[in-house]
Amino acid sequence: MISNTLLRTTSRRLSSAAISSTSHGAKKAAFSSSSFRHAFSNEEARKKMMLPILAAATTVAGWSIVSSQENEERSVAQCLKKSDAMLAQEVENKFATYWPRNIMILFGPPGAGKGTHGPKIEDLLGIPQLSTGDMLRAAVTAKTEVGLKAAAVMKAGGLVSDDIVIGIIRDRIREPDCKFGFILDGFPRTLVQAQELDKMLAEEGACVTKVVELQVPDEVLEERICGRWIHKTSGRSYHVKYAPPKSMKKDNKGHPIPESMKDDETGEPLMQRPDDTASALVKRLQGYHNETVPILEHYKPNGIVAMVNANQGMDGVWGEVLQALKRGEK
């Protein structure tokens, strides 16, 4: 590449030579009638000599522009490299805070917020939330060995045994998305199931690493549960207090009129689940407490049980969930 200094020096020398030549010719024919023509001719010659210099200067300018673009591209590449490094560091920080393989059990009475915070934990840790119902249906559809056993039991009108459920969980957690861990929702429901789960995980070289319970007073749950309405086809959920449908109307006592409960998008009627009533809720909560307390007591000696106050604002609950997920936190 030709340096700018070399070009400037060459330009000055050629210019000086041209001017000197022109001056000498003019002196020699000062009174000659052809002096003007000679001067004009010399000026033309000087311009011709300058053309290569101007061309070279233009080339250098072009090189400068290209060089500037290359520098800009290098700068962008460096920024991207820094961004990649930051992302890698973020992943490493998550591993340092929340891993190794995180096998969680998420407990909470109906209406405590498992459906809200479970997916957020999934997004944070990158591990799937496993529902026994979903796993059972998937195994039956896939016609796995355990799925065929479950299908036969259900077809006969029986209840799927703990052994079959454990087998379905074993198959599911061997899939790639469970490599770094998973969240169990809806299982175990009894102390016997918890013991069977521990045995199966030990055979896989793993164990439960965290048990989180979302706690809400029963009287608060009644308001949350009994106010729920759903659109059966889509699964969209509404609440008479927190997320009412646009069509909702109330009677003189302030209760929603069932005929007015319509889906916002389709206008189709909403429904309440049979167990989302006050009388059904009492039985559900009694069963939950009777079954869950022994499971929590089973895992407490391992120092992995954490309680979260879910009777507060969403941000407050999530803050406690994050704290509970950290290693050594209870």
mmCIF file of N, CA, C and O in Angstrom, residues 157-235:
data_model
loop_
_atom_site.group_PDB
_atom_site.id
_atom_site.type_symbol
_atom_site.label_atom_id
_atom_site.label_comp_id
_atom_site.label_asym_id
_atom_site.label_seq_id
_atom_site.Cartn_x
_atom_site.Cartn_y
_atom_site.Cartn_z
ATOM 1 N N GLY A 157 -61.303 -49.909 33.812
ATOM 2 C CA GLY A 157 -61.936 -49.081 34.833
ATOM 3 C C GLY A 157 -61.189 -49.030 36.144
ATOM 4 O O GLY A 157 -61.724 -48.566 37.160
ATOM 5 N N GLY A 158 -59.929 -49.490 36.161
ATOM 6 C CA GLY A 158 -59.144 -49.497 37.384
ATOM 7 C C GLY A 158 -58.283 -48.254 37.531
ATOM 8 O O GLY A 158 -58.227 -47.391 36.639
ATOM 9 N N LEU A 159 -57.639 -48.157 38.679
ATOM 10 C CA LEU A 159 -56.716 -47.053 38.952
ATOM 11 C C LEU A 159 -55.298 -47.480 38.616
ATOM 12 O O LEU A 159 -54.883 -48.596 38.936
ATOM 13 N N VAL A 160 -54.560 -46.591 37.982
ATOM 14 C CA VAL A 160 -53.174 -46.884 37.602
ATOM 15 C C VAL A 160 -52.333 -47.012 38.863
ATOM 16 O O VAL A 160 -52.338 -46.124 39.732
ATOM 17 N N SER A 161 -51.592 -48.096 38.976
ATOM 18 C CA SER A 161 -50.808 -48.365 40.187
ATOM 19 C C SER A 161 -49.592 -47.456 40.281
ATOM 20 O O SER A 161 -49.143 -46.863 39.286
ATOM 21 N N ASP A 162 -49.034 -47.386 41.496
ATOM 22 C CA ASP A 162 -47.833 -46.582 41.709
ATOM 23 C C ASP A 162 -46.672 -47.096 40.868
ATOM 24 O O ASP A 162 -45.854 -46.314 40.366
ATOM 25 N N ASP A 163 -46.576 -48.415 40.723
ATOM 26 C CA ASP A 163 -45.485 -48.998 39.937
ATOM 27 C C ASP A 163 -45.524 -48.511 38.488
ATOM 28 O O ASP A 163 -44.482 -48.204 37.884
ATOM 29 N N ILE A 164 -46.724 -48.443 37.929
ATOM 30 C CA ILE A 164 -46.869 -47.992 36.544
ATOM 31 C C ILE A 164 -46.503 -46.513 36.430
ATOM 32 O O ILE A 164 -45.788 -46.099 35.499
ATOM 33 N N VAL A 165 -46.973 -45.712 37.380
ATOM 34 C CA VAL A 165 -46.664 -44.276 37.351
ATOM 35 C C VAL A 165 -45.156 -44.056 37.478
ATOM 36 O O VAL A 165 -44.572 -43.240 36.744
ATOM 37 N N ILE A 166 -44.509 -44.788 38.386
ATOM 38 C CA ILE A 166 -43.062 -44.670 38.555
ATOM 39 C C ILE A 166 -42.349 -45.050 37.260
ATOM 40 O O ILE A 166 -41.373 -44.406 36.838
ATOM 41 N N GLY A 167 -42.840 -46.104 36.597
ATOM 42 C CA GLY A 167 -42.242 -46.518 35.322
ATOM 43 C C GLY A 167 -42.377 -45.446 34.252
ATOM 44 O O GLY A 167 -41.448 -45.217 33.461
ATOM 45 N N ILE A 168 -43.523 -44.780 34.220
ATOM 46 C CA ILE A 168 -43.739 -43.695 33.250
ATOM 47 C C ILE A 168 -42.790 -42.534 33.527
ATOM 48 O O ILE A 168 -42.201 -41.946 32.604
ATOM 49 N N ILE A 169 -42.609 -42.209 34.803
ATOM 50 C CA ILE A 169 -41.685 -41.127 35.170
ATOM 51 C C ILE A 169 -40.254 -41.511 34.796
ATOM 52 O O ILE A 169 -39.494 -40.684 34.271
ATOM 53 N N ARG A 170 -39.883 -42.766 35.042
ATOM 54 C CA ARG A 170 -38.531 -43.212 34.709
ATOM 55 C C ARG A 170 -38.245 -43.032 33.212
ATOM 56 O O ARG A 170 -37.181 -42.541 32.830
ATOM 57 N N ASP A 171 -39.192 -43.424 32.383
ATOM 58 C CA ASP A 171 -39.007 -43.281 30.936
ATOM 59 C C ASP A 171 -38.896 -41.811 30.539
ATOM 60 O O ASP A 171 -38.065 -41.439 29.702
ATOM 61 N N ARG A 172 -39.727 -40.991 31.150
ATOM 62 C CA ARG A 172 -39.769 -39.567 30.768
ATOM 63 C C ARG A 172 -38.487 -38.830 31.145
ATOM 64 O O ARG A 172 -37.985 -38.010 30.365
ATOM 65 N N ILE A 173 -37.939 -39.111 32.322
ATOM 66 C CA ILE A 173 -36.782 -38.336 32.769
ATOM 67 C C ILE A 173 -35.491 -38.773 32.089
ATOM 68 O O ILE A 173 -34.436 -38.152 32.302
ATOM 69 N N ARG A 174 -35.558 -39.809 31.262
ATOM 70 C CA ARG A 174 -34.387 -40.214 30.478
ATOM 71 C C ARG A 174 -34.313 -39.455 29.155
ATOM 72 O O ARG A 174 -33.337 -39.612 28.417
ATOM 73 N N GLU A 175 -35.309 -38.632 28.868
ATOM 74 C CA GLU A 175 -35.301 -37.853 27.633
ATOM 75 C C GLU A 175 -34.343 -36.671 27.771
ATOM 76 O O GLU A 175 -34.072 -36.201 28.888
ATOM 77 N N PRO A 176 -33.811 -36.175 26.633
ATOM 78 C CA PRO A 176 -32.758 -35.133 26.663
ATOM 79 C C PRO A 176 -33.118 -33.872 27.434
ATOM 80 O O PRO A 176 -32.252 -33.271 28.070
ATOM 81 N N ASP A 177 -34.388 -33.461 27.408
ATOM 82 C CA ASP A 177 -34.728 -32.194 28.058
ATOM 83 C C ASP A 177 -34.677 -32.282 29.584
ATOM 84 O O ASP A 177 -34.755 -31.262 30.271
ATOM 85 N N CYS A 178 -34.547 -33.503 30.112
ATOM 86 C CA CYS A 178 -34.441 -33.683 31.559
ATOM 87 C C CYS A 178 -32.992 -33.859 32.015
ATOM 88 O O CYS A 178 -32.742 -34.209 33.176
ATOM 89 N N LYS A 179 -32.065 -33.628 31.105
ATOM 90 C CA LYS A 179 -30.651 -33.855 31.408
ATOM 91 C C LYS A 179 -30.189 -33.067 32.624
ATOM 92 O O LYS A 179 -29.432 -33.564 33.463
ATOM 93 N N PHE A 180 -30.621 -31.817 32.744
ATOM 94 C CA PHE A 180 -30.182 -30.970 33.842
ATOM 95 C C PHE A 180 -31.175 -30.948 34.998
ATOM 96 O O PHE A 180 -30.953 -30.258 35.987
ATOM 97 N N GLY A 181 -32.282 -31.688 34.854
ATOM 98 C CA GLY A 181 -33.240 -31.750 35.944
ATOM 99 C C GLY A 181 -34.670 -31.634 35.454
ATOM 100 O O GLY A 181 -34.942 -31.536 34.247
ATOM 101 N N PHE A 182 -35.598 -31.639 36.396
ATOM 102 C CA PHE A 182 -37.023 -31.542 36.064
ATOM 103 C C PHE A 182 -37.799 -31.177 37.322
ATOM 104 O O PHE A 182 -37.283 -31.260 38.454
ATOM 105 N N ILE A 183 -39.045 -30.765 37.115
ATOM 106 C CA ILE A 183 -39.935 -30.389 38.208
ATOM 107 C C ILE A 183 -41.121 -31.346 38.193
ATOM 108 O O ILE A 183 -41.788 -31.488 37.164
ATOM 109 N N LEU A 184 -41.382 -31.992 39.307
ATOM 110 C CA LEU A 184 -42.534 -32.888 39.413
ATOM 111 C C LEU A 184 -43.713 -32.119 39.999
ATOM 112 O O LEU A 184 -43.597 -31.491 41.059
ATOM 113 N N ASP A 185 -44.830 -32.164 39.297
ATOM 114 C CA ASP A 185 -46.045 -31.482 39.736
ATOM 115 C C ASP A 185 -47.161 -32.521 39.818
ATOM 116 O O ASP A 185 -47.504 -33.158 38.822
ATOM 117 N N GLY A 186 -47.727 -32.705 41.004
ATOM 118 C CA GLY A 186 -48.797 -33.681 41.170
ATOM 119 C C GLY A 186 -48.314 -35.051 41.573
ATOM 120 O O GLY A 186 -49.111 -35.998 41.654
ATOM 121 N N PHE A 187 -47.039 -35.177 41.834
ATOM 122 C CA PHE A 187 -46.471 -36.449 42.279
ATOM 123 C C PHE A 187 -45.178 -36.153 43.036
ATOM 124 O O PHE A 187 -44.409 -35.278 42.614
ATOM 125 N N PRO A 188 -44.968 -36.842 44.162
ATOM 126 C CA PRO A 188 -45.800 -37.864 44.795
ATOM 127 C C PRO A 188 -46.957 -37.255 45.584
ATOM 128 O O PRO A 188 -46.857 -36.125 46.060
ATOM 129 N N ARG A 189 -48.018 -38.038 45.725
ATOM 130 C CA ARG A 189 -49.189 -37.598 46.489
ATOM 131 C C ARG A 189 -49.260 -38.270 47.859
ATOM 132 O O ARG A 189 -50.015 -37.829 48.718
ATOM 133 N N THR A 190 -48.519 -39.344 48.016
ATOM 134 C CA THR A 190 -48.517 -40.061 49.292
ATOM 135 C C THR A 190 -47.083 -40.361 49.706
ATOM 136 O O THR A 190 -46.151 -40.291 48.894
ATOM 137 N N LEU A 191 -46.920 -40.720 50.979
ATOM 138 C CA LEU A 191 -45.589 -41.048 51.492
ATOM 139 C C LEU A 191 -45.028 -42.278 50.789
ATOM 140 O O LEU A 191 -43.835 -42.324 50.469
ATOM 141 N N VAL A 192 -45.880 -43.258 50.510
ATOM 142 C CA VAL A 192 -45.429 -44.459 49.813
ATOM 143 C C VAL A 192 -44.898 -44.104 48.425
ATOM 144 O O VAL A 192 -43.847 -44.607 47.995
ATOM 145 N N GLN A 193 -45.588 -43.216 47.716
ATOM 146 C CA GLN A 193 -45.119 -42.785 46.392
ATOM 147 C C GLN A 193 -43.788 -42.060 46.493
ATOM 148 O O GLN A 193 -42.915 -42.227 45.632
ATOM 149 N N ALA A 194 -43.618 -41.250 47.534
ATOM 150 C CA ALA A 194 -42.346 -40.540 47.724
ATOM 151 C C ALA A 194 -41.208 -41.532 47.932
ATOM 152 O O ALA A 194 -40.099 -41.368 47.388
ATOM 153 N N GLN A 195 -41.459 -42.557 48.700
ATOM 154 C CA GLN A 195 -40.432 -43.573 48.953
ATOM 155 C C GLN A 195 -40.091 -44.350 47.686
ATOM 156 O O GLN A 195 -38.919 -44.650 47.424
ATOM 157 N N GLU A 196 -41.101 -44.661 46.886
ATOM 158 C CA GLU A 196 -40.874 -45.358 45.623
ATOM 159 C C GLU A 196 -40.113 -44.461 44.639
ATOM 160 O O GLU A 196 -39.263 -44.928 43.880
ATOM 161 N N LEU A 197 -40.439 -43.179 44.652
ATOM 162 C CA LEU A 197 -39.733 -42.219 43.793
ATOM 163 C C LEU A 197 -38.255 -42.161 44.170
ATOM 164 O O LEU A 197 -37.377 -42.186 43.298
ATOM 165 N N ASP A 198 -37.962 -42.088 45.469
ATOM 166 C CA ASP A 198 -36.571 -42.043 45.930
ATOM 167 C C ASP A 198 -35.807 -43.280 45.465
ATOM 168 O O ASP A 198 -34.644 -43.190 45.042
ATOM 169 N N LYS A 199 -36.452 -44.425 45.567
ATOM 170 C CA LYS A 199 -35.814 -45.676 45.165
ATOM 171 C C LYS A 199 -35.489 -45.680 43.683
ATOM 172 O O LYS A 199 -34.381 -46.064 43.265
ATOM 173 N N MET A 200 -36.446 -45.232 42.854
ATOM 174 C CA MET A 200 -36.226 -45.193 41.409
ATOM 175 C C MET A 200 -35.112 -44.216 41.048
ATOM 176 O O MET A 200 -34.239 -44.514 40.227
ATOM 177 N N LEU A 201 -35.109 -43.035 41.659
ATOM 178 C CA LEU A 201 -34.079 -42.036 41.372
ATOM 179 C C LEU A 201 -32.697 -42.534 41.790
ATOM 180 O O LEU A 201 -31.701 -42.277 41.098
ATOM 181 N N ALA A 202 -32.633 -43.246 42.900
ATOM 182 C CA ALA A 202 -31.344 -43.795 43.353
ATOM 183 C C ALA A 202 -30.792 -44.779 42.325
ATOM 184 O O ALA A 202 -29.580 -44.818 42.072
ATOM 185 N N GLU A 203 -31.671 -45.557 41.708
ATOM 186 C CA GLU A 203 -31.241 -46.485 40.657
ATOM 187 C C GLU A 203 -30.718 -45.738 39.436
ATOM 188 O O GLU A 203 -29.899 -46.259 38.682
ATOM 189 N N GLU A 204 -31.202 -44.495 39.248
ATOM 190 C CA GLU A 204 -30.753 -43.661 38.134
ATOM 191 C C GLU A 204 -29.538 -42.807 38.518
ATOM 192 O O GLU A 204 -29.070 -41.990 37.727
ATOM 193 N N GLY A 205 -29.066 -42.971 39.767
ATOM 194 C CA GLY A 205 -27.929 -42.176 40.229
ATOM 195 C C GLY A 205 -28.301 -40.747 40.554
ATOM 196 O O GLY A 205 -27.474 -39.833 40.434
ATOM 197 N N ALA A 206 -29.547 -40.524 40.960
ATOM 198 C CA ALA A 206 -30.014 -39.171 41.250
ATOM 199 C C ALA A 206 -30.827 -39.176 42.543
ATOM 200 O O ALA A 206 -31.011 -40.210 43.189
ATOM 201 N N CYS A 207 -31.296 -37.994 42.931
ATOM 202 C CA CYS A 207 -32.139 -37.870 44.120
ATOM 203 C C CYS A 207 -32.888 -36.544 44.054
ATOM 204 O O CYS A 207 -32.537 -35.651 43.263
ATOM 205 N N VAL A 208 -33.915 -36.415 44.875
ATOM 206 C CA VAL A 208 -34.648 -35.156 44.962
ATOM 207 C C VAL A 208 -33.732 -34.125 45.613
ATOM 208 O O VAL A 208 -33.145 -34.375 46.671
ATOM 209 N N THR A 209 -33.595 -32.957 44.959
ATOM 210 C CA THR A 209 -32.680 -31.927 45.481
ATOM 211 C C THR A 209 -33.401 -30.734 46.097
ATOM 212 O O THR A 209 -32.783 -29.953 46.817
ATOM 213 N N LYS A 210 -34.698 -30.583 45.815
ATOM 214 C CA LYS A 210 -35.434 -29.450 46.380
ATOM 215 C C LYS A 210 -36.925 -29.753 46.407
ATOM 216 O O LYS A 210 -37.485 -30.277 45.449
ATOM 217 N N VAL A 211 -37.545 -29.426 47.533
ATOM 218 C CA VAL A 211 -38.995 -29.545 47.686
ATOM 219 C C VAL A 211 -39.509 -28.166 48.076
ATOM 220 O O VAL A 211 -39.083 -27.604 49.097
ATOM 221 N N VAL A 212 -40.398 -27.609 47.275
ATOM 222 C CA VAL A 212 -40.936 -26.268 47.530
ATOM 223 C C VAL A 212 -42.441 -26.359 47.706
ATOM 224 O O VAL A 212 -43.140 -26.935 46.861
ATOM 225 N N GLU A 213 -42.929 -25.792 48.804
ATOM 226 C CA GLU A 213 -44.370 -25.750 49.022
ATOM 227 C C GLU A 213 -44.853 -24.309 49.016
ATOM 228 O O GLU A 213 -44.321 -23.457 49.735
ATOM 229 N N LEU A 214 -45.855 -24.037 48.191
ATOM 230 C CA LEU A 214 -46.507 -22.728 48.175
ATOM 231 C C LEU A 214 -47.633 -22.758 49.206
ATOM 232 O O LEU A 214 -48.567 -23.555 49.095
ATOM 233 N N GLN A 215 -47.537 -21.916 50.212
ATOM 234 C CA GLN A 215 -48.491 -21.933 51.317
ATOM 235 C C GLN A 215 -49.479 -20.770 51.224
ATOM 236 O O GLN A 215 -49.074 -19.619 51.058
ATOM 237 N N VAL A 216 -50.766 -21.106 51.343
ATOM 238 C CA VAL A 216 -51.844 -20.111 51.327
ATOM 239 C C VAL A 216 -52.900 -20.561 52.341
ATOM 240 O O VAL A 216 -53.273 -21.740 52.358
ATOM 241 N N PRO A 217 -53.408 -19.659 53.193
ATOM 242 C CA PRO A 217 -54.462 -20.034 54.140
ATOM 243 C C PRO A 217 -55.705 -20.571 53.422
ATOM 244 O O PRO A 217 -56.049 -20.111 52.336
ATOM 245 N N ASP A 218 -56.365 -21.534 54.042
ATOM 246 C CA ASP A 218 -57.522 -22.159 53.411
ATOM 247 C C ASP A 218 -58.615 -21.163 53.071
ATOM 248 O O ASP A 218 -59.264 -21.252 52.020
ATOM 249 N N GLU A 219 -58.843 -20.176 53.968
ATOM 250 C CA GLU A 219 -59.932 -19.217 53.717
ATOM 251 C C GLU A 219 -59.651 -18.351 52.487
ATOM 252 O O GLU A 219 -60.587 -17.918 51.791
ATOM 253 N N VAL A 220 -58.388 -18.087 52.221
ATOM 254 C CA VAL A 220 -58.018 -17.324 51.021
ATOM 255 C C VAL A 220 -58.225 -18.173 49.775
ATOM 256 O O VAL A 220 -58.671 -17.682 48.727
ATOM 257 N N LEU A 221 -57.913 -19.447 49.883
ATOM 258 C CA LEU A 221 -58.063 -20.355 48.741
ATOM 259 C C LEU A 221 -59.511 -20.474 48.304
ATOM 260 O O LEU A 221 -59.795 -20.626 47.114
ATOM 261 N N GLU A 222 -60.433 -20.409 49.247
ATOM 262 C CA GLU A 222 -61.850 -20.518 48.876
ATOM 263 C C GLU A 222 -62.245 -19.404 47.916
ATOM 264 O O GLU A 222 -62.940 -19.638 46.921
ATOM 265 N N GLU A 223 -61.790 -18.180 48.193
ATOM 266 C CA GLU A 223 -62.107 -17.067 47.301
ATOM 267 C C GLU A 223 -61.463 -17.269 45.930
ATOM 268 O O GLU A 223 -62.080 -17.024 44.892
ATOM 269 N N ARG A 224 -60.212 -17.750 45.933
ATOM 270 C CA ARG A 224 -59.500 -17.956 44.662
ATOM 271 C C ARG A 224 -60.158 -19.058 43.821
ATOM 272 O O ARG A 224 -60.383 -18.893 42.618
ATOM 273 N N ILE A 225 -60.463 -20.184 44.471
ATOM 274 C CA ILE A 225 -60.955 -21.352 43.741
ATOM 275 C C ILE A 225 -62.403 -21.181 43.302
ATOM 276 O O ILE A 225 -62.747 -21.434 42.136
ATOM 277 N N CYS A 226 -63.239 -20.760 44.201
ATOM 278 C CA CYS A 226 -64.674 -20.695 43.892
ATOM 279 C C CYS A 226 -65.004 -19.577 42.907
ATOM 280 O O CYS A 226 -66.120 -19.537 42.375
ATOM 281 N N GLY A 227 -64.055 -18.701 42.663
ATOM 282 C CA GLY A 227 -64.295 -17.632 41.688
ATOM 283 C C GLY A 227 -63.800 -17.969 40.293
ATOM 284 O O GLY A 227 -63.903 -17.158 39.376
ATOM 285 N N ARG A 228 -63.268 -19.190 40.109
ATOM 286 C CA ARG A 228 -62.704 -19.573 38.815
ATOM 287 C C ARG A 228 -63.777 -20.080 37.858
ATOM 288 O O ARG A 228 -64.640 -20.874 38.225
ATOM 289 N N TRP A 229 -63.675 -19.615 36.615
ATOM 290 C CA TRP A 229 -64.514 -20.101 35.520
ATOM 291 C C TRP A 229 -63.596 -20.385 34.332
ATOM 292 O O TRP A 229 -62.601 -19.679 34.149
ATOM 293 N N ILE A 230 -63.927 -21.388 33.541
ATOM 294 C CA ILE A 230 -63.060 -21.732 32.412
ATOM 295 C C ILE A 230 -63.861 -21.884 31.123
ATOM 296 O O ILE A 230 -65.068 -22.163 31.144
ATOM 297 N N HIS A 231 -63.138 -21.666 30.008
ATOM 298 C CA HIS A 231 -63.691 -21.973 28.683
ATOM 299 C C HIS A 231 -63.178 -23.358 28.336
ATOM 300 O O HIS A 231 -61.971 -23.544 28.120
ATOM 301 N N LYS A 232 -64.078 -24.325 28.324
ATOM 302 C CA LYS A 232 -63.671 -25.731 28.233
ATOM 303 C C LYS A 232 -62.855 -26.036 26.983
ATOM 304 O O LYS A 232 -61.852 -26.744 27.034
ATOM 305 N N THR A 233 -63.246 -25.480 25.831
ATOM 306 C CA THR A 233 -62.576 -25.812 24.569
ATOM 307 C C THR A 233 -61.132 -25.326 24.536
ATOM 308 O O THR A 233 -60.212 -26.067 24.167
ATOM 309 N N SER A 234 -60.916 -24.078 24.935
ATOM 310 C CA SER A 234 -59.576 -23.482 24.838
ATOM 311 C C SER A 234 -58.765 -23.604 26.117
ATOM 312 O O SER A 234 -57.540 -23.501 26.103
ATOM 313 N N GLY A 235 -59.455 -23.771 27.247
ATOM 314 C CA GLY A 235 -58.754 -23.800 28.521
ATOM 315 C C GLY A 235 -58.534 -22.426 29.118
ATOM 316 O O GLY A 235 -57.913 -22.298 30.178
#
